[in-house]
Amino acid sequence: MTERTITLSANGQQLACKPEHRNLLEVFEHHQVEVEYQCREGYCGSCRMKLINGAVKYSEKPLAFISDGEILPCCCMPVGDIEIAF
């Protein structure tokens, strides 16, 4: 995987998603961006976010309910550059 860019829409901050990151939650933690989470497995849905642009893939299908346009950063990775409502 090549490096991807995650843009936070609220302030335009751009975060580098590197090949060693296993999920978006790790990207946020690496850049000291605080995200609400509990399970880290896609069960609880507390890390739910709105995806504005781009696409993600899941390591496993999450069990928490997510609506169209929502993602769970604890268990997904960007397919390319993405923008998140955050």
PDB file of C-alpha atoms in Angstrom:
ATOM      1  CA  MET A   1       0.000   0.000   0.000  1.00  0.00           C
ATOM      2  CA  THR A   2       1.196   3.489  -0.790  1.00  0.00           C
ATOM      3  CA  GLU A   3       0.741   6.444   1.517  1.00  0.00           C
ATOM      4  CA  ARG A   4      -2.758   7.956   1.528  1.00  0.00           C
ATOM      5  CA  THR A   5      -3.939  11.377   2.685  1.00  0.00           C
ATOM      6  CA  ILE A   6      -6.848  11.802   5.097  1.00  0.00           C
ATOM      7  CA  THR A   7      -8.321  15.317   5.094  1.00  0.00           C
ATOM      8  CA  LEU A   8     -10.375  16.519   8.061  1.00  0.00           C
ATOM      9  CA  SER A   9     -13.082  18.796   6.654  1.00  0.00           C
ATOM     10  CA  ALA A  10     -13.558  20.956   9.770  1.00  0.00           C
ATOM     11  CA  ASN A  11     -10.069  22.469   9.677  1.00  0.00           C
ATOM     12  CA  GLY A  12      -8.483  21.140   6.472  1.00  0.00           C
ATOM     13  CA  GLN A  13      -5.825  19.242   8.418  1.00  0.00           C
ATOM     14  CA  GLN A  14      -4.206  16.493   6.361  1.00  0.00           C
ATOM     15  CA  LEU A  15      -2.993  13.271   7.934  1.00  0.00           C
ATOM     16  CA  ALA A  16      -0.625  10.788   6.320  1.00  0.00           C
ATOM     17  CA  CYS A  17      -1.870   7.200   6.307  1.00  0.00           C
ATOM     18  CA  LYS A  18       1.240   5.052   6.044  1.00  0.00           C
ATOM     19  CA  PRO A  19       1.569   1.376   5.097  1.00  0.00           C
ATOM     20  CA  GLU A  20       2.332   0.397   8.713  1.00  0.00           C
ATOM     21  CA  HIS A  21      -1.046   1.681   9.947  1.00  0.00           C
ATOM     22  CA  ARG A  22      -3.575  -1.147  10.350  1.00  0.00           C
ATOM     23  CA  ASN A  23      -6.689   1.076  10.388  1.00  0.00           C
ATOM     24  CA  LEU A  24      -7.783   4.717  10.360  1.00  0.00           C
ATOM     25  CA  LEU A  25      -7.971   4.814  14.149  1.00  0.00           C
ATOM     26  CA  GLU A  26      -4.213   4.164  14.257  1.00  0.00           C
ATOM     27  CA  VAL A  27      -3.695   7.042  11.813  1.00  0.00           C
ATOM     28  CA  PHE A  28      -5.637   9.376  14.121  1.00  0.00           C
ATOM     29  CA  GLU A  29      -3.688   8.176  17.154  1.00  0.00           C
ATOM     30  CA  HIS A  30      -0.372   8.606  15.315  1.00  0.00           C
ATOM     31  CA  HIS A  31      -1.268  12.250  14.601  1.00  0.00           C
ATOM     32  CA  GLN A  32      -2.661  12.862  18.131  1.00  0.00           C
ATOM     33  CA  VAL A  33      -6.218  13.417  16.839  1.00  0.00           C
ATOM     34  CA  GLU A  34      -8.667  12.395  19.559  1.00  0.00           C
ATOM     35  CA  VAL A  35     -11.420  10.064  18.389  1.00  0.00           C
ATOM     36  CA  GLU A  36     -14.172   8.503  20.496  1.00  0.00           C
ATOM     37  CA  TYR A  37     -13.905   4.711  20.422  1.00  0.00           C
ATOM     38  CA  GLN A  38     -14.433   1.710  22.661  1.00  0.00           C
ATOM     39  CA  CYS A  39     -14.145  -1.688  21.063  1.00  0.00           C
ATOM     40  CA  ARG A  40     -11.572  -1.215  18.231  1.00  0.00           C
ATOM     41  CA  GLU A  41     -13.304  -4.108  16.417  1.00  0.00           C
ATOM     42  CA  GLY A  42     -16.347  -2.624  14.634  1.00  0.00           C
ATOM     43  CA  TYR A  43     -18.822  -3.914  17.233  1.00  0.00           C
ATOM     44  CA  CYS A  44     -19.915  -0.800  19.109  1.00  0.00           C
ATOM     45  CA  GLY A  45     -20.003   1.934  16.471  1.00  0.00           C
ATOM     46  CA  SER A  46     -18.811   4.674  18.836  1.00  0.00           C
ATOM     47  CA  CYS A  47     -16.095   5.788  16.380  1.00  0.00           C
ATOM     48  CA  ARG A  48     -18.659   6.300  13.567  1.00  0.00           C
ATOM     49  CA  MET A  49     -17.767   9.162  11.182  1.00  0.00           C
ATOM     50  CA  LYS A  50     -19.133  10.668   7.984  1.00  0.00           C
ATOM     51  CA  LEU A  51     -17.109  10.017   4.828  1.00  0.00           C
ATOM     52  CA  ILE A  52     -17.316  13.036   2.514  1.00  0.00           C
ATOM     53  CA  ASN A  53     -15.078  11.927  -0.365  1.00  0.00           C
ATOM     54  CA  GLY A  54     -13.254   8.752  -1.287  1.00  0.00           C
ATOM     55  CA  ALA A  55     -13.721   5.135  -0.308  1.00  0.00           C
ATOM     56  CA  VAL A  56     -12.599   2.755   2.424  1.00  0.00           C
ATOM     57  CA  LYS A  57     -12.286  -0.999   2.723  1.00  0.00           C
ATOM     58  CA  TYR A  58     -12.909  -3.068   5.832  1.00  0.00           C
ATOM     59  CA  SER A  59     -10.641  -5.821   7.104  1.00  0.00           C
ATOM     60  CA  GLU A  60     -13.840  -7.592   8.234  1.00  0.00           C
ATOM     61  CA  LYS A  61     -17.454  -6.552   7.854  1.00  0.00           C
ATOM     62  CA  PRO A  62     -18.340  -4.453  10.935  1.00  0.00           C
ATOM     63  CA  LEU A  63     -21.147  -5.681  13.175  1.00  0.00           C
ATOM     64  CA  ALA A  64     -22.191  -2.165  14.234  1.00  0.00           C
ATOM     65  CA  PHE A  65     -24.897  -0.567  12.114  1.00  0.00           C
ATOM     66  CA  ILE A  66     -23.568   2.144   9.797  1.00  0.00           C
ATOM     67  CA  SER A  67     -25.622   4.210   7.366  1.00  0.00           C
ATOM     68  CA  ASP A  68     -24.611   5.019   3.814  1.00  0.00           C
ATOM     69  CA  GLY A  69     -21.782   7.529   3.908  1.00  0.00           C
ATOM     70  CA  GLU A  70     -20.624   6.516   7.391  1.00  0.00           C
ATOM     71  CA  ILE A  71     -17.441   4.643   8.264  1.00  0.00           C
ATOM     72  CA  LEU A  72     -15.924   3.008  11.332  1.00  0.00           C
ATOM     73  CA  PRO A  73     -12.270   4.087  11.469  1.00  0.00           C
ATOM     74  CA  CYS A  74     -11.402   1.341  13.969  1.00  0.00           C
ATOM     75  CA  CYS A  75     -11.648  -1.322  11.274  1.00  0.00           C
ATOM     76  CA  CYS A  76     -11.222   0.308   7.867  1.00  0.00           C
ATOM     77  CA  MET A  77      -8.502   1.726   5.650  1.00  0.00           C
ATOM     78  CA  PRO A  78      -8.737   4.237   2.805  1.00  0.00           C
ATOM     79  CA  VAL A  79      -8.661   2.917  -0.749  1.00  0.00           C
ATOM     80  CA  GLY A  80      -7.202   6.257  -1.889  1.00  0.00           C
ATOM     81  CA  ASP A  81      -7.146   9.777  -0.500  1.00  0.00           C
ATOM     82  CA  ILE A  82     -10.281  10.507   1.546  1.00  0.00           C
ATOM     83  CA  GLU A  83     -12.051  13.384   3.283  1.00  0.00           C
ATOM     84  CA  ILE A  84     -13.870  12.913   6.587  1.00  0.00           C
ATOM     85  CA  ALA A  85     -16.341  15.209   8.352  1.00  0.00           C
ATOM     86  CA  PHE A  86     -14.347  15.725  11.510  1.00  0.00           C
TER      87      PHE A  86
END
